[in-house]
Structure formats: C-alpha cells, structure tokens
CSV table of C-alpha atoms in Angstrom, one decimal:
chain,number,residue,atom,x,y,z
A,1,MET,CA,-2.5,-27.7,0.5
A,2,PHE,CA,-5.0,-27.3,-2.3
A,3,TYR,CA,-8.7,-27.7,-2.4
A,4,LEU,CA,-9.4,-30.4,-5.0
A,5,ASN,CA,-12.9,-29.4,-6.1
A,6,ILE,CA,-12.3,-25.9,-7.5
A,7,ILE,CA,-14.8,-25.4,-10.4
A,8,LEU,CA,-13.5,-23.3,-13.2
A,9,LYS,CA,-15.9,-21.1,-15.1
A,10,GLU,CA,-15.9,-20.7,-18.8
A,11,ASN,CA,-12.8,-19.0,-20.2
A,12,GLU,CA,-10.8,-19.4,-16.9
A,13,THR,CA,-7.4,-21.1,-16.4
A,14,ILE,CA,-5.4,-22.2,-13.3
A,15,ASP,CA,-1.9,-20.8,-13.5
A,16,ASP,CA,1.2,-21.9,-11.5
A,17,LEU,CA,2.9,-19.0,-9.7
A,18,GLN,CA,6.1,-21.0,-9.5
A,19,TYR,CA,6.4,-20.4,-5.7
A,20,ASN,CA,5.7,-23.0,-3.1
A,21,GLY,CA,3.0,-24.6,-5.2
A,22,LEU,CA,0.8,-21.5,-5.2
A,23,ARG,CA,-1.7,-21.1,-8.0
A,24,ILE,CA,-4.1,-18.5,-9.3
A,25,ILE,CA,-7.3,-18.5,-11.4
A,26,GLN,CA,-7.4,-16.1,-14.3
A,27,LYS,CA,-9.5,-15.4,-17.3
A,28,LYS,CA,-7.9,-16.3,-20.7
A,29,ASP,CA,-8.8,-13.0,-22.3
A,30,GLY,CA,-9.5,-10.9,-19.3
A,31,PHE,CA,-7.1,-8.9,-17.1
A,32,ARG,CA,-4.1,-11.1,-16.1
A,33,PHE,CA,-1.6,-10.1,-13.5
A,34,GLY,CA,1.8,-8.8,-14.6
A,35,LEU,CA,5.3,-8.3,-13.4
A,36,ASP,CA,4.3,-5.1,-11.7
A,37,ALA,CA,2.2,-6.9,-9.1
A,38,VAL,CA,4.9,-9.5,-8.4
A,39,LEU,CA,7.5,-6.7,-7.8
A,40,LEU,CA,5.1,-4.8,-5.5
A,41,ALA,CA,4.4,-7.9,-3.4
A,42,ASN,CA,8.1,-8.3,-3.0
A,43,PHE,CA,8.7,-4.6,-2.3
A,44,ALA,CA,6.3,-4.1,0.5
A,45,ASP,CA,8.0,-4.4,3.9
A,46,VAL,CA,5.5,-6.8,5.5
A,47,LYS,CA,6.5,-8.1,9.0
A,48,LYS,CA,5.2,-10.9,11.1
A,49,ASN,CA,1.7,-10.3,12.4
A,50,ASP,CA,1.1,-7.2,10.2
A,51,THR,CA,-2.3,-6.5,8.9
A,52,VAL,CA,-2.3,-5.8,5.2
A,53,ILE,CA,-4.9,-4.5,2.7
A,54,ASP,CA,-4.5,-4.4,-1.1
A,55,LEU,CA,-6.6,-1.6,-2.7
A,56,GLY,CA,-7.8,-2.8,-6.1
A,57,THR,CA,-6.8,-6.4,-5.8
A,58,GLY,CA,-7.9,-7.6,-9.2
A,59,THR,CA,-7.0,-11.3,-9.5
A,60,GLY,CA,-5.8,-11.4,-5.8
A,61,ILE,CA,-2.2,-12.0,-6.9
A,62,ILE,CA,-0.7,-9.6,-4.4
A,63,PRO,CA,-2.5,-10.9,-1.2
A,64,ILE,CA,-1.7,-14.5,-2.3
A,65,LEU,CA,2.0,-13.7,-2.7
A,66,ILE,CA,2.2,-11.7,0.5
A,67,ALA,CA,0.5,-14.4,2.5
A,68,GLY,CA,2.7,-17.0,0.9
A,69,LYS,CA,6.0,-15.2,1.5
A,70,THR,CA,5.5,-13.4,4.8
A,71,GLY,CA,4.1,-14.0,8.3
A,72,ALA,CA,1.4,-11.4,7.9
A,73,LYS,CA,-1.5,-11.9,10.4
A,74,SER,CA,-4.2,-11.1,7.9
A,75,VAL,CA,-4.4,-9.9,4.3
A,76,ILE,CA,-7.5,-8.3,2.7
A,77,GLY,CA,-8.0,-7.6,-1.0
A,78,LEU,CA,-10.5,-4.9,-1.9
A,79,GLU,CA,-12.0,-5.1,-5.4
A,80,ILE,CA,-14.9,-3.2,-6.9
A,81,GLN,CA,-15.7,-5.7,-9.7
A,82,GLU,CA,-17.8,-8.5,-8.2
A,83,GLU,CA,-16.8,-11.1,-10.8
A,84,MET,CA,-13.1,-10.4,-10.2
A,85,ALA,CA,-13.6,-10.4,-6.4
A,86,GLN,CA,-15.3,-13.8,-6.5
A,87,MET,CA,-12.6,-15.2,-8.8
A,88,ALA,CA,-9.9,-13.9,-6.4
A,89,GLN,CA,-11.6,-15.5,-3.4
A,90,ARG,CA,-11.7,-18.9,-5.3
A,91,SER,CA,-8.0,-18.6,-5.8
A,92,ILE,CA,-7.5,-17.9,-2.1
A,93,ASN,CA,-9.7,-20.9,-1.2
A,94,MET,CA,-7.8,-23.1,-3.7
A,95,ASN,CA,-4.5,-22.2,-2.0
A,96,GLY,CA,-5.9,-23.0,1.5
A,97,MET,CA,-5.4,-19.4,2.6
A,98,ASP,CA,-8.9,-18.5,3.7
A,99,ASN,CA,-7.9,-18.5,7.3
A,100,ARG,CA,-5.6,-15.5,6.7
A,101,VAL,CA,-6.7,-13.9,3.4
A,102,ARG,CA,-10.1,-12.7,2.2
A,103,VAL,CA,-11.4,-10.6,-0.6
A,104,VAL,CA,-14.1,-7.9,-0.1
A,105,CYS,CA,-16.1,-6.5,-3.0
A,106,GLY,CA,-16.4,-2.8,-2.4
A,107,ASP,CA,-15.3,0.7,-3.4
A,108,ILE,CA,-11.9,2.2,-2.4
A,109,LYS,CA,-13.7,5.4,-1.7
A,110,GLU,CA,-15.8,3.7,0.9
A,111,SER,CA,-12.9,1.6,2.4
A,112,VAL,CA,-12.9,3.4,5.8
A,113,GLU,CA,-16.6,2.7,6.2
A,114,LEU,CA,-15.9,-0.9,5.4
A,115,PHE,CA,-12.9,-1.5,7.6
A,116,GLY,CA,-12.5,1.4,10.0
A,117,ALA,CA,-9.8,4.0,10.3
A,118,SER,CA,-6.2,3.3,11.4
A,119,ARG,CA,-6.7,-0.4,10.9
A,120,PHE,CA,-3.7,-1.6,8.8
A,121,ASN,CA,0.0,-1.7,9.2
A,122,ILE,CA,0.5,-2.0,5.4
A,123,VAL,CA,-1.5,-0.7,2.5
A,124,VAL,CA,-0.4,-1.9,-1.0
A,125,SER,CA,-1.9,-0.8,-4.3
A,126,ASN,CA,-1.2,-1.4,-8.0
A,127,PRO,CA,-3.7,1.2,-9.2
A,128,PRO,CA,-4.8,2.0,-12.8
A,129,TYR,CA,-2.0,3.8,-14.5
A,130,MET,CA,-3.9,5.8,-17.1
A,131,ASN,CA,-6.2,8.8,-16.8
A,132,CYS,CA,-9.6,8.3,-18.4
A,133,GLY,CA,-8.6,10.7,-21.2
A,134,ALA,CA,-5.3,8.9,-21.8
A,135,GLY,CA,-5.1,6.2,-24.6
A,136,LEU,CA,-7.8,4.1,-26.0
A,137,ILE,CA,-10.3,2.6,-23.5
A,138,ASN,CA,-10.5,-1.2,-23.7
A,139,THR,CA,-14.0,-2.3,-24.3
A,140,ARG,CA,-13.6,-5.2,-21.9
A,141,ASP,CA,-14.7,-3.8,-18.6
A,142,SER,CA,-12.2,-5.7,-16.4
A,143,LYS,CA,-9.3,-4.6,-18.4
A,144,ALA,CA,-10.5,-1.0,-18.8
A,145,ILE,CA,-11.2,-0.6,-15.0
A,146,SER,CA,-7.9,-2.2,-14.2
A,147,ARG,CA,-5.9,0.1,-16.5
A,148,HIS,CA,-7.8,3.4,-16.5
A,149,GLU,CA,-8.9,5.6,-13.7
A,150,ILE,CA,-12.6,4.8,-14.3
A,151,LYS,CA,-13.7,3.7,-10.8
A,152,CYS,CA,-11.0,5.4,-8.8
A,153,THR,CA,-8.2,8.0,-9.2
A,154,LEU,CA,-4.7,8.1,-7.9
A,155,GLU,CA,-5.9,10.6,-5.3
A,156,ASP,CA,-8.7,8.2,-4.2
A,157,VAL,CA,-6.1,5.5,-3.5
A,158,ILE,CA,-3.7,7.6,-1.5
A,159,LYS,CA,-6.5,9.4,0.4
A,160,ALA,CA,-7.9,6.0,1.4
A,161,ALA,CA,-4.5,4.6,2.4
A,162,ALA,CA,-3.9,7.6,4.7
A,163,LYS,CA,-7.1,6.9,6.6
A,164,LEU,CA,-6.6,3.1,6.7
A,165,LEU,CA,-3.0,3.1,7.9
A,166,VAL,CA,-2.0,3.3,11.6
A,167,ILE,CA,0.4,6.1,12.4
A,168,GLY,CA,3.8,4.8,11.2
A,169,GLY,CA,2.1,2.4,8.8
A,170,GLN,CA,3.4,2.0,5.3
A,171,LEU,CA,1.9,2.6,1.8
A,172,ALA,CA,3.6,0.7,-1.0
A,173,MET,CA,2.7,1.3,-4.6
A,174,VAL,CA,3.8,0.5,-8.1
A,175,HIS,CA,3.1,3.0,-10.9
A,176,ARG,CA,4.5,4.6,-14.0
A,177,PRO,CA,7.4,7.0,-13.7
A,178,ASN,CA,5.5,9.8,-15.4
A,179,ARG,CA,3.2,10.0,-12.4
A,180,LEU,CA,6.0,10.4,-9.8
A,181,VAL,CA,5.3,14.1,-9.2
A,182,ASP,CA,1.6,13.4,-8.7
A,183,ILE,CA,2.3,10.5,-6.3
A,184,VAL,CA,4.7,12.5,-4.1
A,185,TRP,CA,2.5,15.5,-4.1
A,186,LEU,CA,-0.6,13.5,-3.1
A,187,MET,CA,1.3,11.5,-0.5
A,188,ARG,CA,2.4,14.7,1.3
A,189,LYS,CA,-1.1,16.2,0.9
A,190,TYR,CA,-2.5,13.3,2.9
A,191,SER,CA,0.4,13.1,5.4
A,192,ILE,CA,2.2,10.1,4.0
A,193,GLU,CA,5.9,10.9,3.8
A,194,PRO,CA,7.7,9.3,0.8
A,195,LYS,CA,10.6,7.2,2.0
A,196,TYR,CA,11.9,5.0,-0.8
A,197,ILE,CA,11.7,5.1,-4.6
A,198,ARG,CA,13.0,2.5,-7.0
A,199,PHE,CA,12.9,2.7,-10.7
A,200,VAL,CA,12.4,-0.5,-12.8
A,201,HIS,CA,14.0,-0.8,-16.2
A,202,PRO,CA,13.4,-3.5,-18.8
A,203,ALA,CA,17.2,-3.6,-19.3
A,204,PRO,CA,20.3,-1.5,-18.4
A,205,TYR,CA,20.1,0.3,-21.7
A,206,LYS,CA,16.4,1.0,-21.5
A,207,LYS,CA,14.6,3.8,-19.7
A,208,ALA,CA,12.5,3.0,-16.6
A,209,ASN,CA,8.9,2.0,-17.3
A,210,LEU,CA,7.8,1.3,-13.7
A,211,LEU,CA,8.5,2.8,-10.3
A,212,LEU,CA,8.1,1.4,-6.8
A,213,ILE,CA,7.5,3.8,-4.0
A,214,LYS,CA,7.0,3.4,-0.2
A,215,GLY,CA,5.8,6.1,2.2
A,216,THR,CA,5.1,6.3,5.9
A,217,ARG,CA,2.0,7.8,7.5
A,218,GLN,CA,3.2,10.9,9.5
A,219,GLY,CA,6.8,9.8,9.0
A,220,GLY,CA,9.9,12.0,9.2
A,221,VAL,CA,11.4,13.7,6.1
A,222,GLU,CA,13.9,11.4,4.6
A,223,LEU,CA,13.7,10.1,1.0
A,224,LYS,CA,16.1,7.5,-0.3
A,225,MET,CA,16.5,6.6,-4.0
A,226,LEU,CA,17.2,2.9,-4.2
A,227,GLU,CA,19.4,1.2,-6.8
A,228,PRO,CA,17.6,0.6,-10.2
A,229,LEU,CA,16.0,-2.8,-10.8
A,230,TYR,CA,16.7,-4.3,-14.2
A,231,VAL,CA,14.4,-7.0,-15.5
A,232,TYR,CA,16.9,-8.3,-18.1
A,233,ASP,CA,20.7,-8.2,-18.0
A,234,GLU,CA,23.0,-7.2,-20.8
A,235,ASN,CA,22.7,-10.6,-22.3
A,236,GLY,CA,19.0,-10.5,-22.6
A,237,GLU,CA,18.4,-13.0,-19.8
A,238,PHE,CA,16.4,-12.4,-16.6
A,239,SER,CA,18.6,-10.5,-14.1
A,240,ASP,CA,19.7,-12.3,-11.0
A,241,GLU,CA,17.4,-10.2,-8.9
A,242,ILE,CA,14.3,-11.0,-11.0
A,243,ASN,CA,15.2,-14.7,-10.7
A,244,ASP,CA,15.5,-14.4,-7.0
A,245,ILE,CA,12.1,-12.7,-6.8
A,246,TYR,CA,10.6,-15.5,-8.8
A,247,CYS,CA,12.6,-18.0,-6.7
A,248,ARG,CA,14.1,-19.6,-9.8
A,249,GLY,CA,17.0,-22.0,-9.5
A,250,ARG,CA,19.7,-22.0,-12.1
A,251,GLU,CA,18.2,-24.9,-13.9
A,252,GLN,CA,15.0,-23.0,-14.3
A,253,ARG,CA,16.6,-19.9,-15.8
A,254,GLN,CA,15.9,-19.6,-19.5
A,255,ASN,CA,16.6,-17.0,-22.1
A,256,PRO,CA,13.3,-15.1,-22.3
A,257,LYS,CA,11.6,-14.1,-25.5
A,258,ARG,CA,11.6,-10.4,-26.3
A,259,THR,CA,9.3,-8.2,-28.2
A,260,SER,CA,10.5,-6.5,-31.4
A,261,ASN,CA,11.2,-3.2,-29.5
A,262,GLY,CA,12.9,-4.9,-26.6
A,263,GLU,CA,10.2,-4.3,-24.0
A,264,ILE,CA,9.0,-7.0,-21.6
A,265,ASN,CA,7.2,-9.6,-23.6
A,266,ASP,CA,3.6,-10.4,-22.6
A,267,ILE,CA,4.0,-8.5,-19.3
A,268,TYR,CA,0.5,-9.5,-18.1
A,269,CYS,CA,1.4,-13.2,-18.1
A,270,ARG,CA,5.1,-13.1,-17.2
A,271,GLY,CA,6.1,-15.6,-14.6
A,272,VAL,CA,3.2,-18.0,-14.8
A,273,ARG,CA,2.9,-21.3,-16.6
A,274,ASN,CA,-0.5,-22.4,-17.7
A,275,ILE,CA,-1.3,-25.8,-16.2
A,276,GLU,CA,-5.1,-26.2,-16.8
A,277,GLN,CA,-7.4,-24.8,-19.4
C-alpha cells in the first residue's frame, strides 16, 4: 500500500523495483542502486523475526527488499549522508514499511553507541569498493562517498558488524574479488568466521567482478565455496537465476543490452523501470 502524497524533490525519480509493487526514490544524476545491492539482499539469510541492520544503506534499497521479501521483525538502514538518509526514509514511507523499517543518519564508527552491542541477528553491507587512493574521485559527494572509502573503511564496517551482531549472528557483504583476502583477514581479526563465498560473473566466459560473502560471529571453522552466479547466459540473456531473483516471469524476460566490452550495462540502474520523473 502506497502513500499517495509523496513529494519529489528536484532531480528525483520514483522507480519501480519490479517486485510486489515496491518502489524507490532516487536522484537522476546521483548515486543509484545497482545489481550488487539486489544480489546482497537476496544472499542474506534473513529468517522470520530477525533484526537486521544495513551499514551504509544509501538509497535504502537493501532494507526495502529485505522487508519486502522476508519476515524480518525490524530492519534499520544506517546512512551518514543526511540527504540520502532522508530520501531513503521517504521511500520506506512510500512503501508503507515504516512500522518495520527505518533509516538512521549516523556514522558506522559510532553504530554501537547508536544501537547497542549484540543487538542484531543480521548485518548486511554493500560498502565502498575503492580505497581513497584508487581511481579518480567523483566530484559529486554522494557518488564519491558511496564508491570510495572516504567516510569509512572496510575495517570500520567489519569491526562495527562484529560488535552489533549477537553471538551466532551473520554478516553478509558484497564486494570486489580483489578485496577477498582483506575481507577474510578482517573477519577473523574481529571473530567473524567466513562461512560462504560466491563469485558473481557477468557471463560464463567472463571473470568474476563481484563476490558475496557470509560470516558468523564466533562461528566454527568451515568455509564453503558456492557455485558461481552468472548474470548473463551463453546467449547473452539474463540467466535463470537472475530472472528468479528479480521475480521475472517468462513474458518479462528480454534480451538485455550489453556494453561494448560485454560488461553489465548501466549497472547502477539495472532492474528498475523509471515510472515518474
């Protein structure tokens, strides 16, 4: 059920998430969620009555999808950028989820002071992928902060998760494969035992460009490598698993456009259809 009187600010759109009528507010030229966030929301093992927090929630896409697809008792999105946090909360209100989902504007490094230790069953995070010294820094703050470790580092995220999780609770993350060693080392440093790793490939003939990883706070030693996830199949169409994640029926499956080098096209807007400008 949607609130009808949502006021859009300048340069904002309402986009259809193509799942149970859910929608999200995004900026036309700001940071827009991508396939990585959708995969993470699907990867997290959220059970009925779980308490969940998303560290660095951005647009609020992950809390919205988790609340829409699971029986989580409560979902919190933590976002340091005030404008982004307010926009995410408006999306939550628009979807009628404010009884289960809320966004808090705050710093990941102060998350224990905000919420308390050993509070959550599940922590999810789609953190910035690039070090501050890696690549050109985007001059638009929301994009730069979302993509570069300006406001928080990978260690900040994992350290906070370890404190926020109950014993036996789960951290689920999406990141780049070249940071795998750092992720595993930091998880173990903060007593989160890596449990599952899954690599995501644009296509069967392409190398992985994303990884999904889950770890358990004070869990036993047992790491499982899951089957690779392919975004496109050999024919250049979305794979069956991607269609299942997006809940597309056969009549909705279309041959996607590809970039010149075969990578995922327009990854930050994939899976949404603009319905209002």
